[in-house]
Short mmCIF file of C-alpha atoms in Angstrom, two decimals:
data_model
loop_
_atom_site.label_atom_id
_atom_site.label_comp_id
_atom_site.label_asym_id
_atom_site.label_seq_id
_atom_site.Cartn_x
_atom_site.Cartn_y
_atom_site.Cartn_z
CA UNK A 1380 -8.89 16.12 4.92
CA UNK A 1381 -8.92 13.61 2.26
CA UNK A 1382 -5.33 14.93 0.91
CA UNK A 1383 -4.35 15.09 4.33
CA UNK A 1384 -5.58 11.47 5.06
CA UNK A 1385 -3.61 10.27 1.88
CA UNK A 1386 -0.29 12.19 2.51
CA UNK A 1387 -0.20 10.38 6.29
CA UNK A 1388 -0.85 7.10 4.30
CA UNK A 1389 1.96 7.71 2.34
CA UNK A 1390 4.03 8.42 5.06
CA UNK A 1391 3.45 5.54 7.33
CA UNK A 1392 3.72 3.37 3.95
CA UNK A 1393 7.18 4.63 3.01
CA UNK A 1394 8.36 2.53 5.95
CA UNK A 1395 7.33 -0.69 4.28
CA UNK A 1396 10.80 -1.82 2.70
CA UNK A 1397 12.57 -1.05 5.99
CA UNK A 1398 10.28 -3.57 7.99
CA UNK A 1399 10.56 -6.27 5.46
CA UNK A 1400 14.04 -6.13 5.54
CA UNK A 1401 14.70 -6.31 9.34
CA UNK A 1402 11.74 -9.56 9.17
CA UNK A 1403 13.30 -11.27 6.22
CA UNK A 1404 16.16 -12.84 8.14
CA UNK A 1405 13.85 -14.63 10.56
CA UNK A 1406 10.74 -15.39 7.96
CA UNK A 1407 9.75 -15.84 4.64
CA UNK A 1408 7.67 -13.63 2.39
CA UNK A 1409 4.65 -15.68 3.01
CA UNK A 1410 4.93 -15.20 6.74
CA UNK A 1411 5.37 -11.80 6.69
CA UNK A 1412 2.04 -11.26 4.68
CA UNK A 1413 0.32 -13.24 7.15
CA UNK A 1414 1.75 -11.28 9.98
CA UNK A 1415 1.11 -8.09 8.45
CA UNK A 1416 -2.59 -8.98 7.96
CA UNK A 1417 -3.00 -10.68 11.53
CA UNK A 1418 -1.56 -7.67 13.30
CA UNK A 1419 -3.14 -5.39 11.18
CA UNK A 1420 -6.52 -6.78 12.00
CA UNK A 1421 -5.27 -6.58 15.70
CA UNK A 1422 -4.85 -2.82 15.38
CA UNK A 1423 -8.08 -2.34 13.55
CA UNK A 1424 -9.65 -4.12 16.36
CA UNK A 1425 -8.23 -2.04 18.95
CA UNK A 1426 -9.07 1.11 17.10
CA UNK A 1427 -12.66 -0.02 16.66
CA UNK A 1428 -12.79 -0.52 20.50
CA UNK A 1429 -11.91 3.32 20.90
CA UNK A 1430 -14.32 4.48 18.30
CA UNK A 1431 -17.24 2.18 19.69
CA UNK A 1432 -19.40 5.14 20.27
CA UNK A 1433 -19.03 6.56 16.41
CA UNK A 1434 -20.04 3.00 15.23
CA UNK A 1435 -23.50 2.97 17.10
CA UNK A 1436 -25.42 4.40 14.81
CA UNK A 1437 -23.23 3.26 11.41
CA UNK A 1438 -25.76 1.60 8.68
CA UNK A 1439 -26.19 -2.23 8.79
CA UNK A 1440 -25.54 -3.86 5.68
CA UNK A 1441 -26.26 -7.65 4.51
CA UNK A 1442 -23.16 -9.09 3.72
CA UNK A 1443 -24.24 -10.93 0.87
CA UNK A 1444 -24.96 -6.97 -0.97
CA UNK A 1445 -21.27 -6.38 -0.67
CA UNK A 1446 -19.72 -9.91 -0.42
CA UNK A 1447 -18.40 -9.78 -3.86
CA UNK A 1448 -16.35 -6.59 -3.68
CA UNK A 1449 -15.21 -7.76 -0.04
CA UNK A 1450 -13.93 -10.91 -1.58
CA UNK A 1451 -12.32 -9.05 -4.51
CA UNK A 1452 -10.67 -6.50 -2.30
CA UNK A 1453 -9.59 -9.29 -0.06
CA UNK A 1454 -8.21 -11.36 -2.90
CA UNK A 1455 -6.58 -8.48 -4.47
CA UNK A 1456 -4.89 -7.22 -1.48
CA UNK A 1457 -3.36 -10.57 -0.49
CA UNK A 1458 -1.72 -10.84 -3.84
CA UNK A 1459 -0.62 -7.35 -3.23
CA UNK A 1460 1.29 -7.94 -0.20
CA UNK A 1461 2.37 -11.41 -1.10
CA UNK A 1462 4.23 -10.10 -4.41
CA UNK A 1463 5.43 -7.17 -2.80
CA UNK A 1464 7.17 -8.74 0.04
CA UNK A 1465 8.47 -11.37 -1.91
CA UNK A 1466 10.16 -8.34 -4.03
CA UNK A 1467 11.56 -6.64 -1.01
CA UNK A 1468 12.75 -10.03 0.31
CA UNK A 1469 14.72 -10.39 -2.67
CA UNK A 1470 15.44 -6.90 -4.12
CA UNK A 1471 16.07 -3.36 -2.91
CA UNK A 1472 14.44 -1.80 0.09
CA UNK A 1473 12.87 0.73 -2.40
CA UNK A 1474 11.74 -1.46 -5.23
CA UNK A 1475 8.52 -1.34 -3.93
CA UNK A 1476 8.17 2.48 -5.31
CA UNK A 1477 7.65 0.87 -9.00
CA UNK A 1478 4.19 -0.36 -7.63
CA UNK A 1479 3.14 3.31 -7.27
CA UNK A 1480 2.78 4.23 -10.91
CA UNK A 1481 1.15 1.03 -11.60
CA UNK A 1482 -1.12 1.73 -9.06
CA UNK A 1483 -1.51 5.39 -10.37
CA UNK A 1484 -2.13 4.24 -14.21
CA UNK A 1485 -4.96 1.60 -13.04
CA UNK A 1486 -6.60 3.65 -10.83
CA UNK A 1487 -6.69 6.12 -13.52
CA UNK A 1488 -7.89 3.83 -16.13
CA UNK A 1489 -10.38 2.36 -13.61
CA UNK A 1490 -11.67 6.03 -12.55
CA UNK A 1491 -12.44 6.76 -16.36
CA UNK A 1492 -13.40 3.69 -18.13
CA UNK A 1493 -15.39 2.27 -15.17
CA UNK A 1494 -16.37 5.04 -12.76
CA UNK A 1495 -17.09 7.37 -15.54
CA UNK A 1496 -14.95 10.18 -14.08
CA UNK A 1497 -14.20 13.04 -16.48
CA UNK A 1498 -10.42 13.37 -16.96
CA UNK A 1499 -9.11 15.98 -19.06
CA UNK A 1500 -5.64 15.81 -21.32
CA UNK A 1501 -4.22 18.40 -19.08
CA UNK A 1502 -4.96 16.21 -16.13
CA UNK A 1503 -3.65 13.04 -17.68
CA UNK A 1504 -0.35 15.04 -18.61
CA UNK A 1505 -0.06 16.14 -14.91
CA UNK A 1506 -0.39 12.31 -13.89
CA UNK A 1507 2.27 11.44 -16.77
CA UNK A 1508 4.37 14.18 -14.92
CA UNK A 1509 4.29 12.21 -11.55
CA UNK A 1510 4.76 8.83 -12.96
CA UNK A 1511 7.70 10.27 -14.94
CA UNK A 1512 8.67 11.56 -11.65
CA UNK A 1513 8.75 8.53 -9.73
CA UNK A 1514 10.44 6.75 -12.10
CA UNK A 1515 13.32 9.01 -12.18
CA UNK A 1516 13.71 8.92 -8.56
CA UNK A 1517 13.62 5.20 -8.58
CA UNK A 1518 15.80 4.94 -11.45
CA UNK A 1519 18.25 7.45 -9.64
CA UNK A 1520 20.80 7.25 -12.54
CA UNK A 1521 21.82 3.48 -12.08
CA UNK A 1522 22.78 1.25 -15.08
CA UNK A 1523 19.45 0.40 -17.01
CA UNK A 1524 20.40 -3.07 -17.51
CA UNK A 1525 20.77 -3.51 -13.51
CA UNK A 1526 17.32 -1.85 -13.23
CA UNK A 1527 15.44 -3.59 -15.96
CA UNK A 1528 17.29 -6.44 -16.79
CA UNK A 1529 18.90 -7.97 -14.09
CA UNK A 1530 15.54 -7.36 -11.85
CA UNK A 1531 13.24 -7.88 -14.38
CA UNK A 1532 11.12 -10.62 -12.60
CA UNK A 1533 11.31 -8.28 -9.44
CA UNK A 1534 9.88 -5.18 -11.54
CA UNK A 1535 7.27 -7.10 -12.88
CA UNK A 1536 6.22 -8.71 -9.31
CA UNK A 1537 6.21 -4.81 -8.09
CA UNK A 1538 3.83 -3.88 -11.28
CA UNK A 1539 1.48 -6.85 -10.15
CA UNK A 1540 1.52 -5.51 -6.83
CA UNK A 1541 0.43 -1.92 -7.87
CA UNK A 1542 -2.29 -3.36 -10.15
CA UNK A 1543 -3.50 -5.52 -7.33
CA UNK A 1544 -3.21 -2.98 -4.86
CA UNK A 1545 -5.41 -0.64 -7.33
CA UNK A 1546 -8.21 -3.25 -7.45
CA UNK A 1547 -8.01 -3.37 -3.57
CA UNK A 1548 -8.90 0.34 -3.86
CA UNK A 1549 -11.57 -0.06 -6.25
CA UNK A 1550 -13.22 -2.67 -3.74
CA UNK A 1551 -13.04 -0.14 -0.96
CA UNK A 1552 -14.82 2.71 -2.93
CA UNK A 1553 -17.50 0.38 -4.00
CA UNK A 1554 -18.55 -0.38 -0.55
CA UNK A 1555 -17.80 2.99 1.23
CA UNK A 1556 -21.08 4.37 1.44
CA UNK A 1557 -22.25 1.11 2.32
CA UNK A 1558 -20.54 -0.04 5.18
CA UNK A 1559 -18.58 1.52 8.07
CA UNK A 1560 -14.83 2.20 7.42
CA UNK A 1561 -13.54 0.31 10.14
CA UNK A 1562 -15.76 -2.82 9.63
CA UNK A 1563 -15.04 -2.68 5.96
CA UNK A 1564 -11.09 -2.47 6.33
CA UNK A 1565 -11.83 -5.50 9.05
CA UNK A 1566 -13.77 -7.62 7.16
CA UNK A 1567 -11.75 -7.41 4.21
CA UNK A 1568 -8.20 -7.83 5.89
CA UNK A 1569 -9.53 -10.96 7.95
CA UNK A 1570 -10.79 -12.41 4.67
CA UNK A 1571 -7.09 -11.62 3.43
CA UNK A 1572 -5.50 -13.03 6.63
CA UNK A 1573 -7.19 -16.21 6.18
CA UNK A 1574 -6.31 -16.40 2.57
CA UNK A 1575 -2.83 -15.96 3.62
CA UNK A 1576 -2.47 -18.29 6.30
CA UNK A 1577 -3.99 -21.41 4.08
CA UNK A 1578 -0.78 -22.11 2.26
CA UNK A 1579 1.16 -21.52 5.65
CA UNK A 1580 -0.80 -24.65 7.47
CA UNK A 1581 1.36 -27.47 6.02
CA UNK A 1582 4.60 -25.89 6.65
CA UNK A 1583 3.88 -24.79 10.19
CA UNK A 1584 2.95 -28.10 11.07
CA UNK A 1585 5.97 -29.56 9.50
CA UNK A 1586 8.20 -27.27 11.62
CA UNK A 1587 8.98 -24.31 9.63
CA UNK A 1588 9.16 -21.97 12.67
CA UNK A 1589 10.81 -24.23 14.82
CA UNK A 1590 13.96 -22.68 16.32
CA UNK A 1591 13.16 -19.14 14.83
CA UNK A 1592 14.02 -16.44 17.28
CA UNK A 1593 13.47 -13.12 15.93
CA UNK A 1594 15.26 -10.25 17.41
CA UNK A 1595 14.22 -7.03 18.98
CA UNK A 1596 14.54 -5.00 15.55
CA UNK A 1597 12.56 -7.60 13.79
CA UNK A 1598 9.70 -7.86 16.59
CA UNK A 1599 9.25 -4.06 16.39
CA UNK A 1600 9.03 -3.96 12.81
CA UNK A 1601 6.22 -6.73 12.85
CA UNK A 1602 4.22 -4.63 14.97
CA UNK A 1603 5.16 -1.27 13.31
CA UNK A 1604 4.09 -3.11 9.86
CA UNK A 1605 0.86 -4.26 11.20
CA UNK A 1606 0.29 -0.51 12.62
CA UNK A 1607 0.71 1.28 9.57
CA UNK A 1608 -1.34 -1.83 7.53
CA UNK A 1609 -4.24 -1.11 9.96
CA UNK A 1610 -4.34 2.34 10.38
CA UNK A 1611 -3.05 3.35 7.13
CA UNK A 1612 -5.93 1.79 5.49
CA UNK A 1613 -8.32 3.17 7.72
CA UNK A 1614 -7.28 6.66 6.99
CA UNK A 1615 -7.08 5.43 3.09
CA UNK A 1616 -10.78 4.29 3.28
CA UNK A 1617 -11.75 7.71 4.81
CA UNK A 1618 -10.07 9.74 2.15
CA UNK A 1619 -11.21 7.69 -0.62
CA UNK A 1620 -15.17 9.30 -0.67
CA UNK A 1621 -13.30 12.72 -0.48
CA UNK A 1622 -11.01 12.95 -3.07
CA UNK A 1623 -11.50 12.27 -6.76
CA UNK A 1624 -10.48 8.39 -7.27
CA UNK A 1625 -7.42 9.17 -9.71
CA UNK A 1626 -6.00 11.12 -6.92
CA UNK A 1627 -5.59 8.09 -4.60
CA UNK A 1628 -2.83 6.33 -6.21
CA UNK A 1629 -1.10 9.86 -7.40
CA UNK A 1630 -1.01 11.05 -3.75
CA UNK A 1631 -0.06 7.80 -2.38
CA UNK A 1632 3.05 8.02 -4.72
CA UNK A 1633 4.97 10.43 -2.64
CA UNK A 1634 5.81 7.73 -0.25
CA UNK A 1635 8.74 8.06 -2.57
CA UNK A 1636 9.68 11.18 -1.61
CA UNK A 1637 9.46 10.10 2.13
CA UNK A 1638 11.56 7.16 1.79
CA UNK A 1639 14.24 9.47 0.12
CA UNK A 1640 14.29 11.54 2.97
CA UNK A 1641 14.59 8.80 5.58
CA UNK A 1642 17.61 7.57 3.36
CA UNK A 1643 19.17 10.72 3.87
CA UNK A 1644 18.29 11.60 7.49
CA UNK A 1645 19.18 8.15 8.81
CA UNK A 1646 21.47 6.71 6.28
CA UNK A 1647 23.15 9.98 4.87
CA UNK A 1648 22.40 8.67 1.37
CA UNK A 1649 23.45 11.16 -1.20
CA UNK A 1650 20.78 13.47 -3.11
CA UNK A 1651 21.44 12.87 -6.94
CA UNK A 1652 20.40 15.07 -9.85
CA UNK A 1653 17.90 12.19 -10.65
CA UNK A 1654 15.94 12.54 -7.25
CA UNK A 1655 15.99 16.52 -7.51
CA UNK A 1656 14.60 16.32 -11.05
CA UNK A 1657 11.95 13.54 -10.22
CA UNK A 1658 10.84 15.27 -7.20
CA UNK A 1659 10.30 18.57 -9.18
CA UNK A 1660 8.42 16.79 -11.72
CA UNK A 1661 6.20 14.68 -9.23
CA UNK A 1662 5.58 18.07 -7.52
CA UNK A 1663 4.66 19.75 -10.78
CA UNK A 1664 2.29 17.20 -11.95
CA UNK A 1665 0.72 16.65 -8.20
CA UNK A 1666 0.22 20.53 -8.24
CA UNK A 1667 -1.34 20.82 -11.58
CA UNK A 1668 -3.75 17.98 -10.67
CA UNK A 1669 -5.09 19.67 -7.05
CA UNK A 1670 -5.33 23.30 -9.36
CA UNK A 1671 -7.36 21.44 -11.77
#
């Protein structure tokens, strides 16, 4: 089930770029980040109400024993969303797929050097195939100067988002057996929301939101963005104890495939040889990891 949860997360997160593009005409990346946490926490609270019976026997934990990991996860997730949303607001909607290889590599290094998980040369090669496939899909035959030079700052932002996202996943793993999944996500996201809100107080008091009238598409995107945040990381946290740590980022990278599928189905985008080849490389690497 861990792999099923991660695939569901990948599907939900593949809509991230679309949501940001719909919200951006009305709100800056800082507000998008805050609203994502705010609405995500709201959905997690609703989920907690529905799962109240399951939480009655949850282990009680002293906050101070996990506070360090909670704060690390909160800061990392705040920075991950802020950099990602800034990149998506100023670049292409598919740009955040660059974050996935960065997260995969970071999680692999963490699993080997910090968590002491075994990673054979063959598995390392399979991860390399996954990353190569993702990069091939994201490149899609565009001129290299367009991908690496004109948008170098944006690509660096997405790489930073991937590293921060991996740090958040590590924090989730370290508290997974000490606190129930919903409460741990609520705690981390609440702290993240507070961090995201603090820089906005002076702007908001100064009238930054005066006259803003978002349309229905923007409102729907904000709500959906919050939904996939709350529900997505709930499923992600459930999956972490069930699969090898290095597989978390690898399977989440399948969001690239789903993002391409949405483009073909809804926007009639062309499938190129780079997309076909990259998808084949990715799936071969993923199959090799699972069979190993």
